[in-house]
mmCIF file of C-alpha atoms and ligand atoms in Angstrom:
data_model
loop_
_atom_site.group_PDB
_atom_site.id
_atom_site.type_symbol
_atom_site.label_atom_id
_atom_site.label_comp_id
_atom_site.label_asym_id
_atom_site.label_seq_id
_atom_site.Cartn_x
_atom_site.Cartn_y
_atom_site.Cartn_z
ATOM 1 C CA UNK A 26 18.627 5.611 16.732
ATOM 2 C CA UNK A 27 15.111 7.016 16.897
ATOM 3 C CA UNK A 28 13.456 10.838 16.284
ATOM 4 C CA UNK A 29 10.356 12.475 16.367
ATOM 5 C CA UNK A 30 8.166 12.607 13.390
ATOM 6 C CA UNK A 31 8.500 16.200 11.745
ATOM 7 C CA UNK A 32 7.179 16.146 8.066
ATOM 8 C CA UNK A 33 5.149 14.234 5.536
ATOM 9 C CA UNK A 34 7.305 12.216 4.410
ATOM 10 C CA UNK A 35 7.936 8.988 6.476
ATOM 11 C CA UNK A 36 10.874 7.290 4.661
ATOM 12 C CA UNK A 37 13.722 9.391 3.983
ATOM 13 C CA UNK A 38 18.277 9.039 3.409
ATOM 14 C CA UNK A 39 20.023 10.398 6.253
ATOM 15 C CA UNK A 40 23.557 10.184 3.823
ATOM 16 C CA UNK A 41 24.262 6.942 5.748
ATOM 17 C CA UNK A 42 20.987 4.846 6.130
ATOM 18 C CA UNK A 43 17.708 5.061 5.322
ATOM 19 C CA UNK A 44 15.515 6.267 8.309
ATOM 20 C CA UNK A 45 11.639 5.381 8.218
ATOM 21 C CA UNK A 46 8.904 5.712 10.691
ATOM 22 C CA UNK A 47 8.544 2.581 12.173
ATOM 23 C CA UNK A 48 4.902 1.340 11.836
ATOM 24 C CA UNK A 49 4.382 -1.599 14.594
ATOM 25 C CA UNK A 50 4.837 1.319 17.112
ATOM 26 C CA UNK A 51 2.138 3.177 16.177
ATOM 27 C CA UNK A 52 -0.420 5.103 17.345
ATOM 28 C CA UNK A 53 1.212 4.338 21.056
ATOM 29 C CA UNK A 54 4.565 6.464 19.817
ATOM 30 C CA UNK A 55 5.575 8.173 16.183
ATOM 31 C CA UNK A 56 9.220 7.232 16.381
ATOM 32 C CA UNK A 57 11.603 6.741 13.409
ATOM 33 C CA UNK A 58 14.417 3.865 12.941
ATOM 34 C CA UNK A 59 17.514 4.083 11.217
ATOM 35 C CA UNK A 60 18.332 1.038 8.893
ATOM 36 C CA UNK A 61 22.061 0.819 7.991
ATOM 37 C CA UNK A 62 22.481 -2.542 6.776
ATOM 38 C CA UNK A 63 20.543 -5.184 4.525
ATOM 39 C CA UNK A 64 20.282 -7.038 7.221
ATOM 40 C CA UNK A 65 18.288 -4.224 8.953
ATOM 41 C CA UNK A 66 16.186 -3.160 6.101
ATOM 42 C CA UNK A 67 15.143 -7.063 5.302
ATOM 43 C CA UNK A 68 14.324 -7.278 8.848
ATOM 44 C CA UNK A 69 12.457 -4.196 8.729
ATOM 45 C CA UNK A 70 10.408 -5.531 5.620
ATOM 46 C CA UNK A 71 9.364 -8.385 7.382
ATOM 47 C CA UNK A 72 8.216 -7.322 10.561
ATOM 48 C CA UNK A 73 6.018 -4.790 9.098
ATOM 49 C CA UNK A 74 8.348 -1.897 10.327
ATOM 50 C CA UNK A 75 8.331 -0.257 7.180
ATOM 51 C CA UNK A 76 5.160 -1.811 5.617
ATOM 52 C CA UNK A 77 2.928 -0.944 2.271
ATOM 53 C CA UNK A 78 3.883 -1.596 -1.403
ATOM 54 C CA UNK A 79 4.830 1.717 -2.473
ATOM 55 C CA UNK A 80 7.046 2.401 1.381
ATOM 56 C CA UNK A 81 8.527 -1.486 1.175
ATOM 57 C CA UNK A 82 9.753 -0.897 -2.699
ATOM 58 C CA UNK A 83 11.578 2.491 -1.525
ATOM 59 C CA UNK A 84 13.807 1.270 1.469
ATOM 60 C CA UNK A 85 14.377 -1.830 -0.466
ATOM 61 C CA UNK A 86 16.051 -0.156 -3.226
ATOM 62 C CA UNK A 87 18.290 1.797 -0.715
ATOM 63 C CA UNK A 88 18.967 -1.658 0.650
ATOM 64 C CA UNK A 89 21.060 -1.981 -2.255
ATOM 65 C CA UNK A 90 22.575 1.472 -1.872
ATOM 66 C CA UNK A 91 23.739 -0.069 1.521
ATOM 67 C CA UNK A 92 24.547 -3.621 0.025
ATOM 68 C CA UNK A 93 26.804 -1.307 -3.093
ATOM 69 C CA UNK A 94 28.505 0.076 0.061
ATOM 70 C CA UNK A 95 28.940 -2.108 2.140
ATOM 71 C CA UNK A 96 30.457 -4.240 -0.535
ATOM 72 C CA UNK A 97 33.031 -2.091 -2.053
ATOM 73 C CA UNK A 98 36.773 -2.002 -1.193
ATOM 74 C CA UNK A 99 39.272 0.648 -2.478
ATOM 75 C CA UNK A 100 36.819 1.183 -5.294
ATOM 76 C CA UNK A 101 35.745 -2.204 -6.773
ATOM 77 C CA UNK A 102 32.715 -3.641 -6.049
ATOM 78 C CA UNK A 103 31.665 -7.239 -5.271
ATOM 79 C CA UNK A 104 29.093 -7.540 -7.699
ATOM 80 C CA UNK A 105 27.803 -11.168 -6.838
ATOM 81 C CA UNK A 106 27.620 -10.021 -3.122
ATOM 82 C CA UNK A 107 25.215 -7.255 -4.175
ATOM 83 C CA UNK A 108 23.241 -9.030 -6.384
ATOM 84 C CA UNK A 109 22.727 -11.773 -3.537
ATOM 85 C CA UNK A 110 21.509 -8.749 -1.114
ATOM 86 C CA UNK A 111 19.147 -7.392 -3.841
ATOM 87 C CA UNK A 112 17.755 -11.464 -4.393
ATOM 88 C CA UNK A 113 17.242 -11.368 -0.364
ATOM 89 C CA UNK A 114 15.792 -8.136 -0.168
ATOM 90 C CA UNK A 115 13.149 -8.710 -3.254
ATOM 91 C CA UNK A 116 12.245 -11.937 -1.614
ATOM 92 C CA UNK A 117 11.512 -10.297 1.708
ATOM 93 C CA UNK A 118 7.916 -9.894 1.172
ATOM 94 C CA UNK A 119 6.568 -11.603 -2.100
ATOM 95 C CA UNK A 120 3.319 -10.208 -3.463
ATOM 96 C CA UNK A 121 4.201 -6.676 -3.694
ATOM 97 C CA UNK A 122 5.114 -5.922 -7.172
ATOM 98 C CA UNK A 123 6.856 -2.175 -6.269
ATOM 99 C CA UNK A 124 9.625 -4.240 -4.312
ATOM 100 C CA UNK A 125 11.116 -6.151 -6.935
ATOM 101 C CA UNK A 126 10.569 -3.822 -9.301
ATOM 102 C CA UNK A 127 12.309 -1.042 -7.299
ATOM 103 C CA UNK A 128 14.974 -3.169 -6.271
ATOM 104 C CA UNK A 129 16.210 -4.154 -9.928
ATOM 105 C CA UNK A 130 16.200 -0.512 -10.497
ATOM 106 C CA UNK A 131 18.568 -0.064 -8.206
ATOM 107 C CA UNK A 132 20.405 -2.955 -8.893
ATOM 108 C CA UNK A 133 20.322 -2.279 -13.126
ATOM 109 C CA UNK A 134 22.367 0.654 -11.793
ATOM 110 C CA UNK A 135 25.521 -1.190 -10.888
ATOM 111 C CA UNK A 136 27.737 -0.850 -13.531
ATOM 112 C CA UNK A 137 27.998 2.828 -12.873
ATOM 113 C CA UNK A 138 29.125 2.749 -9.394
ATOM 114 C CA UNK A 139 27.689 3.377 -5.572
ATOM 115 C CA UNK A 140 26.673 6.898 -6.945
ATOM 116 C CA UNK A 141 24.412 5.962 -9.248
ATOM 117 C CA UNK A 142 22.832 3.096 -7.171
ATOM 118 C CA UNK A 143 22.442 6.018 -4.641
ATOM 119 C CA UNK A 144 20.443 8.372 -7.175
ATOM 120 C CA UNK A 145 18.607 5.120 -8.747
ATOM 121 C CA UNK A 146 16.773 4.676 -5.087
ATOM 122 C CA UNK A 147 16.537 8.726 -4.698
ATOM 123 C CA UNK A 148 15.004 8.787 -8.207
ATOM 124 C CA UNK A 149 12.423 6.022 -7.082
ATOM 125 C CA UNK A 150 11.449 7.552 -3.518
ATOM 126 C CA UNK A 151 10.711 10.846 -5.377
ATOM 127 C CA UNK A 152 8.927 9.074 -8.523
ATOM 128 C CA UNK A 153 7.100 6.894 -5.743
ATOM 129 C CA UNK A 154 6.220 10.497 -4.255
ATOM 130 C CA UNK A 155 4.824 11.809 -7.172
ATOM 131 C CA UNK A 156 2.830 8.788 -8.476
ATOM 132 C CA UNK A 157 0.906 8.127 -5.370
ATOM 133 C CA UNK A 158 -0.385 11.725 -5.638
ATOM 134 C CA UNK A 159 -1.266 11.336 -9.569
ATOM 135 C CA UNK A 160 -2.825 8.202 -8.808
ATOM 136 C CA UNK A 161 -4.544 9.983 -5.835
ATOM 137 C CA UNK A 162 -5.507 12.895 -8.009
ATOM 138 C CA UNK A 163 -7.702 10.824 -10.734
ATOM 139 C CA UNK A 164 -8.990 8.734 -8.528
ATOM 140 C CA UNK A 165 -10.545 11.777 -6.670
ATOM 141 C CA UNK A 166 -11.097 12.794 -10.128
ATOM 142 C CA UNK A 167 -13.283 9.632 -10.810
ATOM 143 C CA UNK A 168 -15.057 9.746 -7.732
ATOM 144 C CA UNK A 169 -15.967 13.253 -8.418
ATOM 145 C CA UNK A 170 -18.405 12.093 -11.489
ATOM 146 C CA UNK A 171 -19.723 8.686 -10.643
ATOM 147 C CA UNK A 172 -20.897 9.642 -6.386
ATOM 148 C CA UNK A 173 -23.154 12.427 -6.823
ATOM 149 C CA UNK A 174 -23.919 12.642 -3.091
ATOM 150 C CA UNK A 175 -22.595 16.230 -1.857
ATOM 151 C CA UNK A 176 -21.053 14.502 1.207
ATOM 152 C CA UNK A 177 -19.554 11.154 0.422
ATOM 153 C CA UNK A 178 -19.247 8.183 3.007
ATOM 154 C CA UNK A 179 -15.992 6.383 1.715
ATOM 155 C CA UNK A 180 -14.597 3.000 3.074
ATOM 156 C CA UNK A 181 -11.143 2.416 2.861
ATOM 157 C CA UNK A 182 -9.312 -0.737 4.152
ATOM 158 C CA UNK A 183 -5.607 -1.561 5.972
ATOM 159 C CA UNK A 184 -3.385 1.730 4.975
ATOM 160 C CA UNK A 185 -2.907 3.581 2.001
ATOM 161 C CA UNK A 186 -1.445 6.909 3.224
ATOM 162 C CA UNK A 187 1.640 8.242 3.993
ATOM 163 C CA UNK A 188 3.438 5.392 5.647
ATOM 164 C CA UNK A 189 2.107 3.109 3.306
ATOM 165 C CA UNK A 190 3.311 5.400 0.656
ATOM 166 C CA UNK A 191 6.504 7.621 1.631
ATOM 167 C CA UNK A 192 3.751 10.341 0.876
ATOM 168 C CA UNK A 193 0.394 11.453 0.821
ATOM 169 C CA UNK A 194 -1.221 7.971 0.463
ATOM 170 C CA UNK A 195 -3.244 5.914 -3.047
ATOM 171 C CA UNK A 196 -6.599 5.448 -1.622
ATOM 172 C CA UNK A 197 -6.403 7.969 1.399
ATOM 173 C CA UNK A 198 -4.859 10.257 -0.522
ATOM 174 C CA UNK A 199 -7.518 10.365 -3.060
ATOM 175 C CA UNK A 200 -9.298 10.956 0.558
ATOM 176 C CA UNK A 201 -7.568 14.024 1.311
ATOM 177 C CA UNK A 202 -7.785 15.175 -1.829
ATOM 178 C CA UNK A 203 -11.962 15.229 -1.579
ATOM 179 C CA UNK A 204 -11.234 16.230 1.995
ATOM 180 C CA UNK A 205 -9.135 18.850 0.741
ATOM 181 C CA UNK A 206 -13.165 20.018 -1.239
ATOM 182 C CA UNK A 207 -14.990 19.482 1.981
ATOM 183 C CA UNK A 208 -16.174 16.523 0.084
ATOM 184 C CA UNK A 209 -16.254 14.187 2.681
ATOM 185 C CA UNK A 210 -19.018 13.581 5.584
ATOM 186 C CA UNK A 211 -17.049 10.442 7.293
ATOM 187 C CA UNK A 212 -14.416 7.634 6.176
ATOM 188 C CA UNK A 213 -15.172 4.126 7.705
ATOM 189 C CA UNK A 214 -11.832 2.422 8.384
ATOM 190 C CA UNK A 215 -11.948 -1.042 8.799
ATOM 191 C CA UNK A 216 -9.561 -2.177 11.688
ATOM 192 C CA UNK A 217 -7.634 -4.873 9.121
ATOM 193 C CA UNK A 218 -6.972 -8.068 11.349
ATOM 194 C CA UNK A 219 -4.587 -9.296 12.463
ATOM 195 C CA UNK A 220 -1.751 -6.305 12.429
ATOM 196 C CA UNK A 221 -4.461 -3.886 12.572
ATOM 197 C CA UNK A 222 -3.128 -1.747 10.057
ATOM 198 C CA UNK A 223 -6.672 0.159 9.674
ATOM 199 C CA UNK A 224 -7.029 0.309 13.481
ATOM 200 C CA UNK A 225 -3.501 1.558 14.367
ATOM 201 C CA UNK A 226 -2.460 3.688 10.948
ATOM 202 C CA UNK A 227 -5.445 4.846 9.144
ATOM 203 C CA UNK A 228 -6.895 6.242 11.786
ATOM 204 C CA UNK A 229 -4.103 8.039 13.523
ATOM 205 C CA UNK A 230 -3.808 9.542 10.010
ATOM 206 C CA UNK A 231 -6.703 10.813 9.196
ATOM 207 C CA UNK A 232 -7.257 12.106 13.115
ATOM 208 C CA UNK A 233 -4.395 14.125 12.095
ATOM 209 C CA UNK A 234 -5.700 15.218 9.023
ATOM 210 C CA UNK A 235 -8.607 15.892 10.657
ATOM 211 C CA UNK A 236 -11.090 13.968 8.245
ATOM 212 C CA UNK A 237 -14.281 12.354 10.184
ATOM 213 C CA UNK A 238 -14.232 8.791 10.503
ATOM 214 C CA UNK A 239 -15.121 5.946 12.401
ATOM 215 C CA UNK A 240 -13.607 2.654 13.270
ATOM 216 C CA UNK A 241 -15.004 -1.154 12.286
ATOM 217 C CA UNK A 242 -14.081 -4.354 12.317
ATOM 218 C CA UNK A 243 -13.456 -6.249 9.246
ATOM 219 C CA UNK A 244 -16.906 -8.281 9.139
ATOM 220 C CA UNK A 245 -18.362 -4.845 9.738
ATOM 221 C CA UNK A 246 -17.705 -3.480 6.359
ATOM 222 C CA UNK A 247 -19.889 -5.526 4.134
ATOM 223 C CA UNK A 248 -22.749 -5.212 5.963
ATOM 224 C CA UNK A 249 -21.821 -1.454 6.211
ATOM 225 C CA UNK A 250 -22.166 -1.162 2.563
ATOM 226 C CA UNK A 251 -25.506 -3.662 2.598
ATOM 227 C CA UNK A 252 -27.080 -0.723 4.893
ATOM 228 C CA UNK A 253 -26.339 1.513 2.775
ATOM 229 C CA UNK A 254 -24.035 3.459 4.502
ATOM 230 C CA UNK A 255 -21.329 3.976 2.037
ATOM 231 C CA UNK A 256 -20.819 5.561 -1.220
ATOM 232 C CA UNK A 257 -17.842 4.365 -2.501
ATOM 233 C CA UNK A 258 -14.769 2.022 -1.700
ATOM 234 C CA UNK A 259 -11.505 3.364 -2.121
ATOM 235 C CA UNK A 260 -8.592 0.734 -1.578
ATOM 236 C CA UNK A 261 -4.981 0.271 -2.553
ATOM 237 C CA UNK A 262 -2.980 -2.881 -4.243
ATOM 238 C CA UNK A 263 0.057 -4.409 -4.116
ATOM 239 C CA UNK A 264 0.228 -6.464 -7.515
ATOM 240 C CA UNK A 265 -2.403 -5.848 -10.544
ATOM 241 C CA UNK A 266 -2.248 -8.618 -13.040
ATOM 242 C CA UNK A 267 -2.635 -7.832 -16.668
ATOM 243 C CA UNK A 268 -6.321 -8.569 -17.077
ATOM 244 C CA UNK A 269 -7.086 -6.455 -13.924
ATOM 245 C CA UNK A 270 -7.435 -8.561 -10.889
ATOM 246 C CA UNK A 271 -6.509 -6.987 -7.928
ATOM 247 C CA UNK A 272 -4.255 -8.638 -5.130
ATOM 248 C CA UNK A 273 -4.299 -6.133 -1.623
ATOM 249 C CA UNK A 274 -5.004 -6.931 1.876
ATOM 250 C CA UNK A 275 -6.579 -9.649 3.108
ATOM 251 C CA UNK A 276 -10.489 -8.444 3.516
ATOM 252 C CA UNK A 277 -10.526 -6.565 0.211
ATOM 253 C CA UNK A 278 -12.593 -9.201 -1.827
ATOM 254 C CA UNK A 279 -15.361 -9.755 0.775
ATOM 255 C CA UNK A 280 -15.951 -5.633 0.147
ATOM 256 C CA UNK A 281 -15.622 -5.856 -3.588
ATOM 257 C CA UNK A 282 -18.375 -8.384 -3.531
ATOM 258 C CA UNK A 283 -20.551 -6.283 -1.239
ATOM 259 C CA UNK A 284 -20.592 -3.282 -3.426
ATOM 260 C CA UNK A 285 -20.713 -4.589 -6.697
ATOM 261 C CA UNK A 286 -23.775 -6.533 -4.707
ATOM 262 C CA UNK A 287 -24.872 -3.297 -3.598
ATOM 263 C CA UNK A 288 -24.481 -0.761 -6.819
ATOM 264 C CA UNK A 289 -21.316 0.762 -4.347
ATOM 265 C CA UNK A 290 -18.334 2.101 -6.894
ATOM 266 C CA UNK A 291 -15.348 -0.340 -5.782
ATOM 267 C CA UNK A 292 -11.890 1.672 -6.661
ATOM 268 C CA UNK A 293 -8.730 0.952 -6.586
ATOM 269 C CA UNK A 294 -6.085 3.732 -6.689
ATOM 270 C CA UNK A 295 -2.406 2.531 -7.190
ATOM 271 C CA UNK A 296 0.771 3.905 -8.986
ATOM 272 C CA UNK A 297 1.002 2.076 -12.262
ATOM 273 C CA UNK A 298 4.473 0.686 -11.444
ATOM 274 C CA UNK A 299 1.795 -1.860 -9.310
ATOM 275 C CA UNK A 300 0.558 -3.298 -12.638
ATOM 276 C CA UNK A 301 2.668 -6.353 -13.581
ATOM 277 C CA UNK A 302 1.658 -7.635 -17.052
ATOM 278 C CA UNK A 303 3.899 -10.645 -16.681
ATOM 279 C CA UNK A 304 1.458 -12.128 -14.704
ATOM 280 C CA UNK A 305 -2.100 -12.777 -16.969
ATOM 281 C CA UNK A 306 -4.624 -13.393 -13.847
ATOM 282 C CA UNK A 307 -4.541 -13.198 -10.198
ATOM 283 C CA UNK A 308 -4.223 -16.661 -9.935
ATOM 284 C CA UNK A 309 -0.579 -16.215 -10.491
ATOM 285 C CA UNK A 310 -0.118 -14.205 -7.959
ATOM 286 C CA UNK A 311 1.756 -15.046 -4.857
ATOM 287 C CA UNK A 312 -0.124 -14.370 -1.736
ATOM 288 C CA UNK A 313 2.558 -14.459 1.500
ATOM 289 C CA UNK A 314 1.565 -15.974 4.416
ATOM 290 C CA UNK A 315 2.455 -15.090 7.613
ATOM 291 C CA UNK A 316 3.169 -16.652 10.992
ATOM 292 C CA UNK A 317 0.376 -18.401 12.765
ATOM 293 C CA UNK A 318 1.527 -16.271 15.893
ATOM 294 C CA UNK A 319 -0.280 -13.145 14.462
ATOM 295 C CA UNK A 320 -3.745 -14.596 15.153
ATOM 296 C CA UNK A 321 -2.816 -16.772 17.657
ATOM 297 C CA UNK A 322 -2.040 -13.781 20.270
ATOM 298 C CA UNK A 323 -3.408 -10.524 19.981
ATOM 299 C CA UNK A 324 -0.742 -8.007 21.702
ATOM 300 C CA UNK A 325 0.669 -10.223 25.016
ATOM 301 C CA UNK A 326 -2.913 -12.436 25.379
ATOM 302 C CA UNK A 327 -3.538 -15.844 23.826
ATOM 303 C CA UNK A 328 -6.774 -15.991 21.889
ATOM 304 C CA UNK A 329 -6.422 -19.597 20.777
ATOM 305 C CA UNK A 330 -4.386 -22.682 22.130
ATOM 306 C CA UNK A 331 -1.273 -22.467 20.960
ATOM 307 C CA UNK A 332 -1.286 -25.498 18.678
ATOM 308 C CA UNK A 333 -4.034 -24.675 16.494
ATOM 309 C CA UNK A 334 -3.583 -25.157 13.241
ATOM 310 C CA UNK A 335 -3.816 -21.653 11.204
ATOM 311 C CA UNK A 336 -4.363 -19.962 7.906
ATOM 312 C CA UNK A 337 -2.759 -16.443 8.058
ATOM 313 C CA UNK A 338 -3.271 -15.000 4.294
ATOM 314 C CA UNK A 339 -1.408 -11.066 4.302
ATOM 315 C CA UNK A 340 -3.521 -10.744 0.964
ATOM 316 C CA UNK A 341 -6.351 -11.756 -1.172
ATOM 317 C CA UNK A 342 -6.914 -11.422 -5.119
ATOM 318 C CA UNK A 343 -10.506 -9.331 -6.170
ATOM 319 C CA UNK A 344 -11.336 -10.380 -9.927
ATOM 320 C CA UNK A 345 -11.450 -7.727 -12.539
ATOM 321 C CA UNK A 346 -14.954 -8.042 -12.661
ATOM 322 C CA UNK A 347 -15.991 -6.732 -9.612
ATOM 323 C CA UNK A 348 -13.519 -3.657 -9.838
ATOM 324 C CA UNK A 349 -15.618 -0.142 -11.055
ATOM 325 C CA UNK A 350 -12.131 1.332 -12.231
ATOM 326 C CA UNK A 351 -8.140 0.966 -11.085
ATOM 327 C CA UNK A 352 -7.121 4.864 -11.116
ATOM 328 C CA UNK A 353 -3.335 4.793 -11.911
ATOM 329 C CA UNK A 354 -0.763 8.271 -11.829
ATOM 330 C CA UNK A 355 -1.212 7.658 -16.316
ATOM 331 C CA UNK A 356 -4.723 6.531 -16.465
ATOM 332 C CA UNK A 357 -8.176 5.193 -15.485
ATOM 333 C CA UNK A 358 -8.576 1.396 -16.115
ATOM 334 C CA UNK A 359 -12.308 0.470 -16.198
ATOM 335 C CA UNK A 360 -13.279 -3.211 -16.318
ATOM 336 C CA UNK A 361 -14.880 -4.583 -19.458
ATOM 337 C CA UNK A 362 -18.147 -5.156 -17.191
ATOM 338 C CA UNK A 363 -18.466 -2.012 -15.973
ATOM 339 C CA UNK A 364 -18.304 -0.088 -19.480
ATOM 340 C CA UNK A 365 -21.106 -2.046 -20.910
ATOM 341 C CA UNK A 366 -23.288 0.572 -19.332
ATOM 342 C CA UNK A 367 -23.543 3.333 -21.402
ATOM 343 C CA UNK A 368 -23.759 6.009 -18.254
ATOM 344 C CA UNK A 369 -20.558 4.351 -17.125
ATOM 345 C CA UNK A 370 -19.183 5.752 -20.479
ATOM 346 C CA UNK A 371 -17.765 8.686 -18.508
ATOM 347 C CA UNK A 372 -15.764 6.865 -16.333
ATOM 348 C CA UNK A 373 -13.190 5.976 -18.351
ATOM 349 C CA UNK A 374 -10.480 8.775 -19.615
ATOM 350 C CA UNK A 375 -10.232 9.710 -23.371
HETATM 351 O O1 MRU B 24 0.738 -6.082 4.731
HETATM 352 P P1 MRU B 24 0.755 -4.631 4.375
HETATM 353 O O2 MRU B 24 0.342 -3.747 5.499
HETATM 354 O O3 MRU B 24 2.041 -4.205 3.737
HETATM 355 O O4 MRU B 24 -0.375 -4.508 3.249
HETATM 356 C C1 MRU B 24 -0.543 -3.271 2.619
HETATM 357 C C2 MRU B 24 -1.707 -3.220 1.712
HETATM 358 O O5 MRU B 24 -2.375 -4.192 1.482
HETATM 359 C C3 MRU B 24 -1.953 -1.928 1.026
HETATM 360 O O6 MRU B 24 -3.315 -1.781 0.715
HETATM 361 C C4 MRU B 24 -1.136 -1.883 -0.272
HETATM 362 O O7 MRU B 24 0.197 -2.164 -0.041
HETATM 363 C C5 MRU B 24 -1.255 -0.570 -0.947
HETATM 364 S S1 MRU B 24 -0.397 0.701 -0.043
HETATM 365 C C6 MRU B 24 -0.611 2.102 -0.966
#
């Protein structure tokens, strides 16, 4: 079942399933699916349908709403069934932190019945609501002291708004936010091969929102920030280890290198449920890789012959060290590096 786009939010529960926009059909149609099953939402997960930490840690918890009913007869409920649904579902995509994490939520919920599971995953989408926007919020915050150009050029990478997010957006939502001040003279969006998340998402987003901005491809964005063209760099994450490295989109460490080249603030905004301190460096991290198909094609044409070996990375790690400052919905992290500078005193909260 599909529907038109109405409201902010992208991911919501219809009482049955959870319906979310579905994100491979954009920007040719704004449609929405309806997931009813595990089967559906790990599908979903996979093929990018619903796609972006925050957004993939949201329908996966109601994926165990719909595993806790699917599973329960005349009041008793299979418990090993549902725990094998929430194991498939947190293994559906595995560097996202928010996915697991949400889905044990759910799943710690059990004991108390389909109810609570239900309220568990409401709970999260509304948390996951709210701490994108705090997250957003300081970030803006941050950006506010350390850019003193009137007019900021910001370049953001893959998506970070309201699809990636269930609502409002990390890094573009710390966008709209200096939007929101007429703080912002143009956003460079680079395109984010090979699902063109930047291309497809961001843009039909902030065309919406009605925030300048212009297109580029991936390679484009370092030397964007070599010419000076940009101000800051505002991207999201989908696992923070504890010492700070950042793992997010494949493309995000070539632009952390250019600005911290370049004197450009590098910032990542993220809700802190993205920091996993089980993990001590990004080395631990597990980046997923995807099928070779991806790059192989690009929409119904063949760019390479079809037996070419390929290396399809969804994500890459940034070290702490080239990060100005992670902006979180609780506080600002500011790497070791960058507070040896007295005027970067300031950038970290009291
Ligand atoms: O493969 P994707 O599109 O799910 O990757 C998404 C990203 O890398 C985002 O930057 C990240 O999830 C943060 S979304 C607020």
């Amino acid at each position: 079942m599909t529907g038109a786009i109405a409201q902010e939010s992208t991911v919501h529960w219809d009482g049955a399933a959870v319906v979310a926009v579905d994100q491979t059909l954009l920007p040719h149609a704004c449609r929405s699916v309806r997931l009813g099953s595990v089967d559906d939402v790990v599908e979903a997960i996979g093929r990018l349908v619903v796609r972006g930490a925050p957004a993939i840690g949201v329908v996966g918890a109601f994926g165990v709403v719909l595993s806790v009913r699917a599973n329960t007869v005349s009041g008793h409920t299979g418990g090993a069934a549902v725990r094998a649904d929430a194991e498939r579902l947190a293994r559906a995509r595995p560097t996202a932190v928010t996915l697991g994490w949400a889905v044990g939520r759910a799943l710690a919920r059990l004991d108390d019945g389909p109810e609570a599971v239900l309220q568990a995953a409401l709970e999260i989408m509304h948390e996951v609501e709210q701490s994108n926007r705090g997250a957003a919020t300081r970030a803006a915050g941050l950006i506010r002291r350390i850019c003193k150009r009137p007019q900021l050029r910001v370049l953001t990478h893959c998506n970070t708004g309201r699809f990636a997010t269930v609502a409002w957006g990390t890094a573009l939502g710390a966008i709209r936010v200096l939007a929101d001040e007429a703080r912002v003279e143009e956003v460079l969006v680079g395109e984010t091969r090979p699902l063109l998340q930047g291309a497809r998402l961001t843009t039909w987003e902030l065309a919406q929102l009605g925030i300048p901005h212009r297109l580029c491809i991936d390679a484009a964005g370092p030397a964007s920030i070599a010419a000076g063209m940009v101000d800051c760099v505002l991207v999201g994450a989908d696992r923070v280890a504890a010492n700070g490295d950042v793992a997010n989109k494949i493309g995000t460490y070539a632009l952390a290198i250019a600005a911290e080249r370049h004197g450009v603030p590098f910032v990542v905004v993220a809700p802190e449920s993205t920091i996993d301190s089980t993990i001590a460096d990004g080395s631990a991290i597990q980046i997923e890789e995807r099928d070779p198909e991806e790059i192989l094609a690009f929409g119904d044409a063949r760019v390479a012959p079809a037996d070419t070996a390929v290396f399809n990375p969804a994500f890459d790690v940034t070290p702490a060290e080239l990060i100005t400052a992670i902006a979180t919905d609780r506080r600002l992290i500011a790497c070791e590096q960058h507070r040896r500078s007295p005027s970067d005193a300031a950038w970290v909260e009291a």
